[in-house]
Amino acid sequence: MISTPEIISYLAATLTTTSFVPQAILTIKSRDTESLSLGMYSSFTLGVLCWLVYGIYLNDKAIIFANAITLLLSSSILFFKIYNMVSKKKA
Amino acid sequence: MISTPEIISYLAATLTTTSFVPQAILTIKSRDTESLSLGMYSSFTLGVLCWLVYGIYLNDKAIIFANAITLLLSSSILFFKIYNMVSKKKA
């Protein structure tokens, strides 16, 4: 049976990851990253990568699950942010 | 001595928490929450609270540390968001 701490960890994973989805969808759809902070997304993406590595070390499924998905979303946003900055410089 | 996984977890905690600071400072200073999503901040704040509870259960200092500070920042933003919504309705 699934334990209470496990339920809490999956609830946590679902809530924090889900809260990130609308921004990711908006950015991927619109490709508009003007109002997003490069510093914030760089720091956040690197941090999420570290949490993922730590989750793998702990062998904690909820931490791995949450951070793998968040990393995917956050790095997509970061990719468009950097892509737009490079394109703008070239133009 | 501090172990490598511990270093990674503290690095993760510092990076993801720090990435949240500029938004919190901006919101606390300006009190402007017009462009912030209530759904996102509600879900995120509740999720961070769950991570904190899970961190306490795991007795993992980095998870507790990161989520305690993020909870403080995120709930401040959420507080101003709800406060502004209520004030606007009353006006």
GROMACS .gro file of C-alpha atoms in nm:
model
  182
    1MET     CA    1   0.000   0.000   0.000
    2ILE     CA    2   0.107   0.355  -0.065
    3SER     CA    3   0.212   0.537   0.255
    4THR     CA    4   0.100   0.883   0.369
    5PRO     CA    5   0.446   1.042   0.312
    6GLU     CA    6   0.443   0.895  -0.039
    7ILE     CA    7   0.099   1.046  -0.106
    8ILE     CA    8   0.225   1.384   0.021
    9SER     CA    9   0.534   1.364  -0.199
   10TYR     CA   10   0.329   1.283  -0.510
   11LEU     CA   11   0.082   1.557  -0.426
   12ALA     CA   12   0.375   1.797  -0.388
   13ALA     CA   13   0.527   1.680  -0.717
   14THR     CA   14   0.197   1.719  -0.902
   15LEU     CA   15   0.120   2.063  -0.759
   16THR     CA   16   0.460   2.227  -0.813
   17THR     CA   17   0.503   2.072  -1.158
   18THR     CA   18   0.148   2.157  -1.269
   19SER     CA   19   0.191   2.518  -1.162
   20PHE     CA   20   0.468   2.542  -1.418
   21VAL     CA   21   0.273   2.405  -1.714
   22PRO     CA   22   0.074   2.718  -1.818
   23GLN     CA   23   0.393   2.929  -1.849
   24ALA     CA   24   0.562   2.656  -2.052
   25ILE     CA   25   0.262   2.617  -2.286
   26LEU     CA   26   0.237   2.994  -2.330
   27THR     CA   27   0.607   3.025  -2.411
   28ILE     CA   28   0.619   2.725  -2.645
   29LYS     CA   29   0.308   2.846  -2.830
   30SER     CA   30   0.389   3.217  -2.851
   31ARG     CA   31   0.771   3.190  -2.855
   32ASP     CA   32   0.754   3.523  -2.672
   33THR     CA   33   1.013   3.542  -2.395
   34GLU     CA   34   1.046   3.921  -2.370
   35SER     CA   35   0.908   3.946  -2.017
   36LEU     CA   36   1.091   3.641  -1.882
   37SER     CA   37   1.410   3.677  -1.682
   38LEU     CA   38   1.717   3.494  -1.818
   39GLY     CA   39   1.879   3.498  -1.474
   40MET     CA   40   1.576   3.346  -1.309
   41TYR     CA   41   1.530   3.069  -1.565
   42SER     CA   42   1.901   2.984  -1.578
   43SER     CA   43   1.923   2.957  -1.202
   44PHE     CA   44   1.594   2.769  -1.176
   45THR     CA   45   1.677   2.520  -1.454
   46LEU     CA   46   2.021   2.444  -1.308
   47GLY     CA   47   1.863   2.406  -0.964
   48VAL     CA   48   1.598   2.165  -1.093
   49LEU     CA   49   1.876   1.962  -1.260
   50CYS     CA   50   2.055   1.941  -0.924
   51TRP     CA   51   1.731   1.831  -0.751
   52LEU     CA   52   1.691   1.562  -1.017
   53VAL     CA   53   2.047   1.434  -0.954
   54TYR     CA   54   1.977   1.440  -0.578
   55GLY     CA   55   1.646   1.256  -0.630
   56ILE     CA   56   1.828   0.986  -0.828
   57TYR     CA   57   2.084   0.960  -0.546
   58LEU     CA   58   1.804   0.926  -0.286
   59ASN     CA   59   1.616   0.694  -0.522
   60ASP     CA   60   1.304   0.897  -0.443
   61LYS     CA   61   1.046   0.853  -0.719
   62ALA     CA   62   0.843   1.167  -0.647
   63ILE     CA   63   1.152   1.391  -0.647
   64ILE     CA   64   1.276   1.230  -0.971
   65PHE     CA   65   0.932   1.252  -1.136
   66ALA     CA   66   0.867   1.614  -1.037
   67ASN     CA   67   1.209   1.741  -1.135
   68ALA     CA   68   1.236   1.546  -1.461
   69ILE     CA   69   0.913   1.702  -1.590
   70THR     CA   70   0.991   2.047  -1.451
   71LEU     CA   71   1.339   2.029  -1.608
   72LEU     CA   72   1.183   1.952  -1.945
   73LEU     CA   73   0.944   2.248  -1.915
   74SER     CA   74   1.194   2.490  -1.769
   75SER     CA   75   1.470   2.406  -2.018
   76SER     CA   76   1.223   2.453  -2.308
   77ILE     CA   77   1.147   2.803  -2.180
   78LEU     CA   78   1.519   2.872  -2.132
   79PHE     CA   79   1.591   2.741  -2.483
   80PHE     CA   80   1.343   2.986  -2.641
   81LYS     CA   81   1.473   3.270  -2.422
   82ILE     CA   82   1.834   3.213  -2.538
   83TYR     CA   83   1.726   3.144  -2.898
   84ASN     CA   84   1.534   3.475  -2.908
   85MET     CA   85   1.826   3.665  -2.760
   86VAL     CA   86   2.070   3.521  -3.015
   87SER     CA   87   1.829   3.586  -3.306
   88LYS     CA   88   1.778   3.944  -3.193
   89LYS     CA   89   2.151   4.008  -3.175
   90LYS     CA   90   2.200   3.871  -3.525
   91ALA     CA   91   1.914   4.078  -3.669
   92MET     CA   92   3.275   1.614   0.615
   93ILE     CA   93   2.996   1.720   0.385
   94SER     CA   94   2.922   1.456   0.117
   95THR     CA   95   2.883   1.517  -0.258
   96PRO     CA   96   2.505   1.445  -0.259
   97GLU     CA   97   2.469   1.692   0.027
   98ILE     CA   98   2.659   1.956  -0.170
   99ILE     CA   99   2.433   1.891  -0.472
  100SER     CA  100   2.120   1.918  -0.258
  101TYR     CA  101   2.232   2.250  -0.107
  102LEU     CA  102   2.329   2.380  -0.450
  103ALA     CA  103   1.983   2.277  -0.577
  104ALA     CA  104   1.814   2.442  -0.278
  105THR     CA  105   2.009   2.765  -0.324
  106LEU     CA  106   1.950   2.783  -0.700
  107THR     CA  107   1.576   2.712  -0.707
  108THR     CA  108   1.509   2.931  -0.403
  109THR     CA  109   1.724   3.218  -0.530
  110SER     CA  110   1.548   3.213  -0.867
  111PHE     CA  111   1.230   3.300  -0.680
  112VAL     CA  112   1.366   3.598  -0.489
  113PRO     CA  113   1.346   3.870  -0.763
  114GLN     CA  114   0.974   3.805  -0.822
  115ALA     CA  115   0.903   3.812  -0.450
  116ILE     CA  116   1.096   4.138  -0.399
  117LEU     CA  117   0.922   4.295  -0.699
  118THR     CA  118   0.577   4.194  -0.572
  119ILE     CA  119   0.641   4.295  -0.211
  120LYS     CA  120   0.781   4.634  -0.320
  121SER     CA  121   0.531   4.719  -0.594
  122ARG     CA  122   0.228   4.532  -0.452
  123ASP     CA  123   0.137   4.485  -0.818
  124THR     CA  124   0.002   4.136  -0.884
  125GLU     CA  125  -0.201   4.210  -1.199
  126SER     CA  126   0.009   3.990  -1.428
  127LEU     CA  127   0.047   3.702  -1.182
  128SER     CA  128  -0.169   3.394  -1.207
  129LEU     CA  129  -0.376   3.306  -0.899
  130GLY     CA  130  -0.404   2.943  -1.012
  131MET     CA  131  -0.030   2.910  -1.057
  132TYR     CA  132   0.060   3.063  -0.722
  133SER     CA  133  -0.208   2.871  -0.531
  134SER     CA  134  -0.095   2.540  -0.678
  135PHE     CA  135   0.273   2.622  -0.634
  136THR     CA  136   0.238   2.742  -0.272
  137LEU     CA  137   0.037   2.435  -0.172
  138GLY     CA  138   0.293   2.214  -0.351
  139VAL     CA  139   0.585   2.378  -0.173
  140LEU     CA  140   0.403   2.325   0.160
  141CYS     CA  141   0.370   1.955   0.075
  142TRP     CA  142   0.742   1.935  -0.015
  143LEU     CA  143   0.822   2.096   0.320
  144VAL     CA  144   0.612   1.837   0.505
  145TYR     CA  145   0.782   1.561   0.303
  146GLY     CA  146   1.126   1.710   0.378
  147ILE     CA  147   1.047   1.708   0.750
  148TYR     CA  148   0.937   1.344   0.719
  149LEU     CA  149   1.263   1.254   0.536
  150ASN     CA  150   1.454   1.473   0.783
  151ASP     CA  151   1.637   1.617   0.481
  152LYS     CA  152   1.786   1.955   0.569
  153ALA     CA  153   1.824   2.082   0.211
  154ILE     CA  154   1.461   2.000   0.122
  155ILE     CA  155   1.337   2.162   0.444
  156PHE     CA  156   1.558   2.469   0.399
  157ALA     CA  157   1.469   2.524   0.031
  158ASN     CA  158   1.095   2.478   0.078
  159ALA     CA  159   1.067   2.678   0.399
  160ILE     CA  160   1.217   2.985   0.232
  161THR     CA  161   1.029   2.932  -0.095
  162LEU     CA  162   0.705   2.890   0.101
  163LEU     CA  163   0.766   3.222   0.274
  164LEU     CA  164   0.829   3.397  -0.060
  165SER     CA  165   0.550   3.226  -0.251
  166SER     CA  166   0.289   3.275   0.020
  167SER     CA  167   0.379   3.647   0.041
  168ILE     CA  168   0.312   3.679  -0.333
  169LEU     CA  169  -0.011   3.481  -0.296
  170PHE     CA  170  -0.115   3.698  -0.003
  171PHE     CA  171  -0.078   4.019  -0.207
  172LYS     CA  172  -0.257   3.859  -0.503
  173ILE     CA  173  -0.559   3.765  -0.291
  174TYR     CA  174  -0.548   4.095  -0.097
  175ASN     CA  175  -0.554   4.292  -0.425
  176MET     CA  176  -0.839   4.082  -0.561
  177VAL     CA  177  -1.048   4.135  -0.247
  178SER     CA  178  -0.971   4.512  -0.237
  179LYS     CA  179  -1.067   4.546  -0.602
  180LYS     CA  180  -1.399   4.370  -0.547
  181LYS     CA  181  -1.478   4.597  -0.253
  182ALA     CA  182  -1.387   4.914  -0.444
   0.00000   0.00000   0.00000
